[in-house]
Amino acid sequence: MKKLASFFSIFTLFLVLILPQNAKAESTYSAGSSSPSTIYTYSLNTWSDYGYWDLRNISSIPDTAVVTAAKLNWNICTSCGMTYSTTSVALFKQSGSGYYMDSGFYNYNFGGEPVKQRWFTRFQASKFNSSAYIQPNLTILWEDSTSAKSGVLMLNESSDEIFTEKEELIEE
């Protein structure tokens, strides 16, 4: 029994002292509404205007942080004749490649991508009257093995830091 207790003590010490450099703690960043907050399209089955999030200068996220999952939530213009089933929304990374997203569900296809980059979204709809719009909000789950950040970071639109960063985005 003493050998087993010694083994667990040494193993625990190993985990605490040796592995922190490789530990990963996942955090959440709510980027909020896109800029502009409402994006439009005027033709059926045609890609909309762009909605952007510029996360390159967010001080609360380490430079080496990578995405584990991304989530878009959006509202549609139901009074315009839009439906969720006839609206396709995609999230793109800075390079231009991206994935279709389901509103409110995490997409893990962005795993390993740098958090600090420009993200953008577009949509197309096959049913609406004269124009259509969505109002997207982005949330990113990320981890950083270099800094081994611990805990959960959740920023929301009521945070002063987010309002400051949004103002910087609008000025660009």
Coordinates of N, CA and C in Angstrom, one line a residue:
M1 N 0.8 -1.2 0.0 CA 0.0 0.0 0.0 C 0.9 1.3 0.0
K2 N 2.0 1.2 0.7 CA 2.9 2.3 0.8 C 3.5 2.6 -0.6
K3 N 3.8 1.5 -1.4 CA 4.3 1.7 -2.7 C 3.3 2.4 -3.6
L4 N 2.1 2.0 -3.5 CA 1.0 2.6 -4.3 C 0.8 4.0 -4.0
A5 N 0.8 4.4 -2.7 CA 0.7 5.8 -2.2 C 1.9 6.6 -2.7
S6 N 3.1 6.0 -2.7 CA 4.3 6.7 -3.1 C 4.2 7.0 -4.6
F7 N 3.7 6.0 -5.4 CA 3.6 6.1 -6.8 C 2.6 7.2 -7.2
F8 N 1.4 7.3 -6.5 CA 0.5 8.3 -6.8 C 1.0 9.7 -6.4
S9 N 1.8 9.8 -5.3 CA 2.4 11.0 -4.9 C 3.4 11.5 -5.9
I10 N 4.2 10.6 -6.4 CA 5.2 11.0 -7.4 C 4.5 11.4 -8.7
F11 N 3.5 10.6 -9.1 CA 2.7 10.9 -10.3 C 2.1 12.2 -10.3
T12 N 1.4 12.6 -9.1 CA 0.8 13.9 -8.9 C 1.8 15.0 -9.0
L13 N 2.9 14.8 -8.4 CA 4.0 15.8 -8.4 C 4.5 16.0 -9.9
F14 N 4.6 14.9 -10.6 CA 5.0 15.0 -12.0 C 4.0 15.8 -12.8
L15 N 2.7 15.6 -12.6 CA 1.6 16.3 -13.3 C 1.7 17.8 -13.0
V16 N 1.9 18.1 -11.7 CA 1.9 19.5 -11.3 C 3.1 20.3 -11.8
L17 N 4.3 19.6 -11.7 CA 5.6 20.3 -11.9 C 6.0 20.2 -13.4
I18 N 5.7 19.2 -14.1 CA 6.3 18.9 -15.4 C 5.3 19.3 -16.5
L19 N 4.0 19.0 -16.3 CA 3.1 19.2 -17.4 C 2.4 20.5 -17.5
P20 N 2.5 21.5 -16.7 CA 1.8 22.7 -16.9 C 2.1 23.4 -18.2
Q21 N 3.3 23.3 -18.7 CA 3.6 23.9 -20.0 C 2.7 23.3 -21.1
N22 N 2.3 22.1 -21.0 CA 1.5 21.5 -22.0 C 0.0 21.4 -21.6
A23 N -0.4 21.9 -20.5 CA -1.8 21.9 -20.1 C -2.6 22.8 -20.9
K24 N -3.8 22.5 -21.2 CA -4.7 23.3 -22.0 C -5.9 23.6 -21.1
A25 N -6.2 24.9 -21.0 CA -7.5 25.3 -20.3 C -8.3 26.0 -21.4
E26 N -9.5 25.6 -21.5 CA -10.4 26.2 -22.5 C -11.1 27.4 -21.9
S27 N -11.2 28.4 -22.7 CA -11.9 29.6 -22.3 C -12.9 30.0 -23.4
T28 N -13.9 30.9 -23.0 CA -14.9 31.3 -24.0 C -14.8 32.8 -24.2
Y29 N -14.9 33.2 -25.5 CA -14.9 34.6 -25.8 C -16.1 34.9 -26.6
S30 N -16.9 35.8 -26.1 CA -18.1 36.3 -26.9 C -17.8 37.5 -27.6
A31 N -17.6 37.4 -28.9 CA -17.3 38.6 -29.8 C -18.4 39.5 -30.0
G32 N -19.6 39.0 -29.7 CA -20.8 39.8 -29.9 C -21.3 40.0 -31.3
S33 N -21.9 41.1 -31.6 CA -22.5 41.4 -32.9 C -21.4 41.6 -33.9
S34 N -21.7 41.3 -35.2 CA -20.7 41.6 -36.2 C -20.7 43.1 -36.5
S35 N -19.8 43.6 -37.3 CA -19.8 45.0 -37.7 C -19.9 45.0 -39.2
P36 N -21.0 45.4 -39.8 CA -22.2 46.0 -39.1 C -23.0 44.9 -38.4
S37 N -23.9 45.3 -37.5 CA -24.6 44.3 -36.7 C -25.7 43.6 -37.5
T38 N -26.1 44.2 -38.6 CA -27.2 43.7 -39.5 C -26.6 43.6 -40.9
I39 N -26.6 42.4 -41.5 CA -26.1 42.2 -42.9 C -27.3 41.9 -43.8
Y40 N -27.3 42.4 -45.0 CA -28.4 42.3 -46.0 C -28.0 41.5 -47.2
T41 N -29.1 41.0 -47.9 CA -29.0 40.6 -49.3 C -30.3 41.0 -49.9
Y42 N -30.2 41.2 -51.3 CA -31.4 41.7 -52.0 C -31.8 40.8 -53.1
S43 N -31.2 39.7 -53.3 CA -31.5 38.7 -54.4 C -31.5 37.3 -53.8
L44 N -32.5 36.6 -54.2 CA -32.6 35.2 -53.8 C -31.4 34.4 -54.2
N45 N -30.9 33.5 -53.3 CA -29.8 32.6 -53.5 C -28.5 33.3 -53.9
T46 N -28.3 34.5 -53.4 CA -27.1 35.3 -53.6 C -26.5 35.6 -52.3
W47 N -25.2 35.5 -52.2 CA -24.5 35.8 -51.0 C -24.7 37.2 -50.5
S48 N -24.9 37.4 -49.2 CA -25.2 38.7 -48.6 C -23.9 39.6 -48.6
D49 N -24.1 40.8 -48.0 CA -23.0 41.6 -47.6 C -22.2 40.8 -46.5
Y50 N -21.1 41.4 -46.1 CA -20.2 40.8 -45.1 C -20.5 41.3 -43.7
G51 N -20.4 40.5 -42.7 CA -20.4 40.9 -41.3 C -19.0 40.5 -40.7
Y52 N -18.3 41.4 -40.0 CA -16.9 41.1 -39.6 C -16.8 41.2 -38.1
W53 N -15.8 40.4 -37.6 CA -15.3 40.5 -36.3 C -13.7 40.5 -36.4
D54 N -13.1 41.6 -35.9 CA -11.7 41.7 -35.9 C -11.1 41.4 -34.5
L55 N -10.6 40.2 -34.3 CA -10.1 39.7 -33.0 C -8.6 39.8 -32.9
R56 N -7.9 40.5 -33.8 CA -6.5 40.6 -33.9 C -5.9 41.3 -32.7
N57 N -6.6 42.3 -32.1 CA -6.0 43.1 -31.0 C -6.7 42.9 -29.7
I58 N -7.3 41.8 -29.4 CA -8.0 41.6 -28.2 C -7.0 41.2 -27.1
S59 N -6.8 42.1 -26.2 CA -5.7 41.9 -25.2 C -6.0 40.8 -24.2
S60 N -7.2 40.4 -24.0 CA -7.5 39.4 -23.0 C -7.3 37.9 -23.6
I61 N -7.0 37.8 -24.9 CA -6.7 36.5 -25.5 C -5.2 36.5 -25.8
P62 N -4.5 35.4 -25.4 CA -3.1 35.3 -25.7 C -2.9 35.2 -27.2
D63 N -1.8 35.6 -27.7 CA -1.4 35.6 -29.1 C -1.4 34.2 -29.7
T64 N -1.1 33.2 -28.8 CA -0.9 31.8 -29.3 C -2.2 31.0 -29.1
A65 N -3.3 31.6 -28.7 CA -4.5 30.9 -28.5 C -5.1 30.4 -29.8
V66 N -5.7 29.2 -29.8 CA -6.3 28.5 -30.9 C -7.7 28.2 -30.6
V67 N -8.5 28.2 -31.7 CA -9.9 27.9 -31.6 C -10.1 26.4 -31.3
T68 N -11.0 26.1 -30.4 CA -11.5 24.7 -30.3 C -12.9 24.5 -31.0
A69 N -13.7 25.6 -30.9 CA -15.0 25.5 -31.6 C -15.5 27.0 -31.7
A70 N -16.4 27.2 -32.7 CA -17.0 28.5 -33.0 C -18.5 28.3 -33.1
K71 N -19.2 29.3 -32.6 CA -20.7 29.3 -32.7 C -21.2 30.6 -33.2
L72 N -22.1 30.5 -34.1 CA -22.9 31.7 -34.6 C -24.3 31.6 -34.1
N73 N -24.8 32.6 -33.6 CA -26.3 32.8 -33.3 C -26.7 33.9 -34.2
W74 N -27.9 33.8 -34.8 CA -28.4 34.9 -35.6 C -29.9 34.9 -35.6
N75 N -30.4 36.1 -35.8 CA -31.8 36.4 -35.9 C -32.1 36.7 -37.4
I76 N -33.2 36.2 -37.9 CA -33.6 36.5 -39.3 C -34.8 37.4 -39.3
C77 N -35.1 38.0 -40.5 CA -36.2 38.9 -40.7 C -37.4 38.0 -41.1
T78 N -38.2 37.6 -40.1 CA -39.3 36.7 -40.4 C -40.4 37.6 -41.1
S79 N -40.5 38.9 -40.8 CA -41.5 39.7 -41.5 C -41.2 39.9 -43.0
C80 N -40.0 39.6 -43.4 CA -39.6 39.6 -44.8 C -39.9 38.3 -45.5
G81 N -40.4 37.4 -44.8 CA -40.7 36.1 -45.4 C -39.6 35.1 -45.3
M82 N -38.5 35.4 -44.5 CA -37.4 34.5 -44.3 C -37.8 33.3 -43.4
T83 N -37.2 32.2 -43.6 CA -37.3 31.1 -42.6 C -35.9 30.5 -42.3
Y84 N -35.8 29.9 -41.2 CA -34.5 29.4 -40.8 C -34.1 28.2 -41.8
S85 N -35.1 27.5 -42.2 CA -34.8 26.3 -43.0 C -34.4 26.7 -44.5
T86 N -34.7 27.9 -44.9 CA -34.3 28.4 -46.2 C -33.2 29.4 -46.2
T87 N -32.5 29.5 -45.1 CA -31.4 30.5 -44.9 C -30.2 29.7 -44.6
S88 N -29.1 29.9 -45.3 CA -27.8 29.3 -45.1 C -26.8 30.3 -44.7
V89 N -26.1 30.1 -43.5 CA -25.2 31.0 -43.0 C -23.8 30.4 -42.9
A90 N -22.8 31.1 -43.3 CA -21.4 30.5 -43.2 C -20.5 31.4 -42.4
L91 N -19.6 30.9 -41.7 CA -18.5 31.6 -41.0 C -17.2 31.3 -41.7
F92 N -16.4 32.4 -41.9 CA -15.2 32.3 -42.6 C -14.0 32.8 -41.8
K93 N -12.9 32.2 -41.9 CA -11.7 32.7 -41.3 C -11.0 33.7 -42.3
Q94 N -10.0 34.4 -41.8 CA -9.3 35.4 -42.6 C -8.9 35.0 -44.0
S95 N -8.5 33.8 -44.1 CA -8.0 33.3 -45.4 C -9.1 33.1 -46.4
G96 N -10.4 33.1 -46.0 CA -11.5 33.0 -46.9 C -12.2 31.7 -46.9
S97 N -11.6 30.7 -46.2 CA -12.2 29.4 -46.2 C -13.1 29.3 -44.9
G98 N -14.2 28.6 -45.0 CA -15.1 28.5 -43.9 C -16.1 27.4 -44.0
Y99 N -17.1 27.4 -43.1 CA -18.0 26.3 -43.0 C -19.4 26.9 -42.8
Y100 N -20.4 26.1 -43.3 CA -21.8 26.5 -42.9 C -22.0 26.2 -41.5
M101 N -22.9 27.1 -40.9 CA -23.1 27.0 -39.4 C -24.6 26.8 -39.2
D102 N -24.9 26.1 -38.1 CA -26.3 26.0 -37.6 C -26.4 27.0 -36.4
S103 N -27.4 27.8 -36.4 CA -27.6 28.8 -35.3 C -27.6 28.2 -34.0
G104 N -26.7 28.7 -33.1 CA -26.7 28.2 -31.7 C -25.9 27.0 -31.4
F105 N -25.3 26.4 -32.4 CA -24.5 25.1 -32.2 C -23.0 25.3 -32.5
Y106 N -22.2 24.8 -31.6 CA -20.8 24.9 -31.9 C -20.3 24.0 -33.1
N107 N -19.4 24.6 -33.8 CA -18.8 23.9 -35.0 C -17.4 23.7 -34.7
Y108 N -16.9 22.5 -34.7 CA -15.6 22.1 -34.3 C -14.6 22.1 -35.4
N109 N -15.1 22.4 -36.6 CA -14.2 22.3 -37.8 C -13.1 23.4 -37.8
F110 N -13.3 24.5 -37.0 CA -12.3 25.5 -36.9 C -11.2 25.2 -35.9
G111 N -11.2 24.0 -35.3 CA -10.2 23.6 -34.3 C -8.8 23.8 -34.8
G112 N -8.0 24.5 -34.0 CA -6.5 24.7 -34.3 C -6.3 26.0 -35.0
E113 N -7.3 26.7 -35.5 CA -7.1 28.0 -36.1 C -6.7 29.0 -35.1
P114 N -5.9 30.0 -35.4 CA -5.6 31.1 -34.5 C -6.9 31.9 -34.2
V115 N -7.1 32.2 -33.0 CA -8.2 33.1 -32.6 C -8.1 34.5 -33.1
K116 N -6.8 35.0 -33.0 CA -6.5 36.4 -33.3 C -6.4 36.5 -34.8
Q117 N -7.5 36.8 -35.5 CA -7.6 37.0 -36.9 C -8.9 37.7 -37.2
R118 N -9.1 38.1 -38.4 CA -10.4 38.6 -38.8 C -11.3 37.5 -39.2
W119 N -12.5 37.5 -38.7 CA -13.5 36.5 -39.0 C -14.7 37.2 -39.7
F120 N -15.3 36.5 -40.6 CA -16.5 37.2 -41.3 C -17.6 36.1 -41.6
T121 N -18.8 36.7 -41.8 CA -19.9 35.8 -42.1 C -20.7 36.4 -43.3
R122 N -21.4 35.5 -44.0 CA -22.3 35.8 -45.0 C -23.4 34.8 -45.0
F123 N -24.5 35.2 -45.7 CA -25.6 34.3 -45.7 C -26.3 34.3 -47.1
Q124 N -27.1 33.3 -47.4 CA -27.9 33.4 -48.6 C -29.3 32.8 -48.2
A125 N -30.3 33.3 -48.8 CA -31.7 32.8 -48.5 C -32.4 32.5 -49.8
S126 N -33.2 31.4 -49.8 CA -33.9 31.0 -51.0 C -35.4 31.5 -50.9
K127 N -35.7 32.1 -49.8 CA -37.1 32.6 -49.6 C -37.1 33.9 -48.8
F128 N -37.6 35.0 -49.4 CA -37.9 36.2 -48.8 C -38.6 37.1 -49.8
N129 N -39.1 38.3 -49.3 CA -39.9 39.2 -50.2 C -38.9 40.1 -51.0
S130 N -38.6 41.3 -50.5 CA -37.8 42.2 -51.3 C -36.3 42.3 -50.9
S131 N -36.1 42.1 -49.6 CA -34.7 42.0 -49.1 C -34.7 41.1 -47.8
A132 N -33.6 40.7 -47.4 CA -33.4 39.8 -46.3 C -32.2 40.3 -45.4
Y133 N -32.3 40.0 -44.1 CA -31.1 40.3 -43.3 C -31.1 39.3 -42.1
I134 N -29.8 39.2 -41.6 CA -29.6 38.5 -40.4 C -28.8 39.4 -39.4
Q135 N -28.9 39.1 -38.2 CA -28.1 39.8 -37.1 C -27.3 38.7 -36.4
P136 N -26.0 38.5 -36.8 CA -25.2 37.4 -36.2 C -24.4 37.9 -35.0
N137 N -24.2 36.9 -34.1 CA -23.3 37.0 -32.9 C -22.4 35.8 -32.9
L138 N -21.1 36.1 -32.6 CA -20.1 35.1 -32.7 C -19.6 34.8 -31.3
T139 N -19.4 33.5 -31.0 CA -18.8 33.0 -29.7 C -17.7 32.0 -30.1
I140 N -16.5 32.1 -29.5 CA -15.4 31.2 -29.8 C -14.9 30.6 -28.5
L141 N -14.8 29.3 -28.6 CA -14.1 28.5 -27.5 C -12.6 28.4 -27.9
W142 N -11.7 28.7 -27.0 CA -10.3 28.6 -27.4 C -9.5 28.1 -26.2
E143 N -8.3 27.7 -26.6 CA -7.3 27.2 -25.6 C -6.0 27.7 -26.0
D144 N -5.1 27.7 -24.9 CA -3.7 28.2 -25.2 C -2.8 27.3 -24.3
S145 N -2.1 26.5 -25.0 CA -1.1 25.6 -24.3 C 0.1 26.3 -23.9
T146 N 0.5 27.4 -24.5 CA 1.7 28.1 -24.1 C 1.6 28.8 -22.8
S147 N 0.5 29.5 -22.6 CA 0.3 30.2 -21.3 C -0.4 29.3 -20.2
A148 N -1.0 28.2 -20.6 CA -1.7 27.3 -19.7 C -2.7 28.1 -18.9
K149 N -3.4 29.0 -19.5 CA -4.4 29.8 -18.8 C -5.4 28.9 -18.2
S150 N -5.8 29.2 -17.0 CA -6.8 28.4 -16.3 C -8.1 29.2 -16.0
G151 N -9.2 28.6 -15.8 CA -10.4 29.2 -15.5 C -11.2 29.5 -16.8
V152 N -12.3 30.2 -16.7 CA -13.1 30.5 -17.9 C -13.2 32.0 -18.0
L153 N -13.0 32.5 -19.2 CA -13.1 33.9 -19.4 C -14.3 34.1 -20.3
M154 N -15.3 34.8 -19.8 CA -16.5 35.1 -20.5 C -16.7 36.6 -20.6
L155 N -16.6 37.1 -21.7 CA -16.8 38.6 -21.9 C -18.2 38.7 -22.7
N156 N -18.9 39.7 -22.2 CA -20.2 39.9 -22.9 C -20.3 41.4 -23.3
E157 N -21.4 41.7 -23.9 CA -21.5 43.1 -24.5 C -21.7 44.1 -23.4
S158 N -21.9 43.7 -22.1 CA -22.0 44.7 -21.1 C -20.7 45.1 -20.5
S159 N -19.6 44.4 -20.9 CA -18.3 44.6 -20.5 C -17.7 45.9 -21.1
D160 N -17.1 46.8 -20.4 CA -16.5 48.0 -20.9 C -15.5 47.7 -21.9
E161 N -14.7 46.6 -21.7 CA -13.7 46.2 -22.6 C -14.2 45.9 -24.0
I162 N -15.4 45.2 -24.1 CA -15.9 44.9 -25.4 C -16.4 46.2 -26.1
F163 N -17.0 47.1 -25.4 CA -17.5 48.3 -26.0 C -16.3 49.1 -26.6
T164 N -15.2 49.1 -25.9 CA -14.0 49.8 -26.4 C -13.5 49.2 -27.6
E165 N -13.4 47.8 -27.6 CA -12.9 47.1 -28.8 C -13.9 47.2 -29.9
K166 N -15.2 47.3 -29.7 CA -16.1 47.4 -30.8 C -15.9 48.8 -31.4
E167 N -15.7 49.8 -30.6 CA -15.5 51.2 -31.2 C -14.3 51.2 -32.1
E168 N -13.2 50.5 -31.6 CA -12.0 50.4 -32.5 C -12.3 49.7 -33.8
L169 N -13.1 48.7 -33.8 CA -13.5 48.0 -35.0 C -14.2 48.9 -36.0
I170 N -15.2 49.7 -35.4 CA -16.0 50.5 -36.3 C -15.2 51.6 -36.9
E171 N -14.1 52.1 -36.2 CA -13.3 53.2 -36.7 C -12.4 52.8 -37.9
E172 N -12.2 51.5 -38.0 CA -11.3 51.0 -39.1 C -11.8 51.3 -40.5

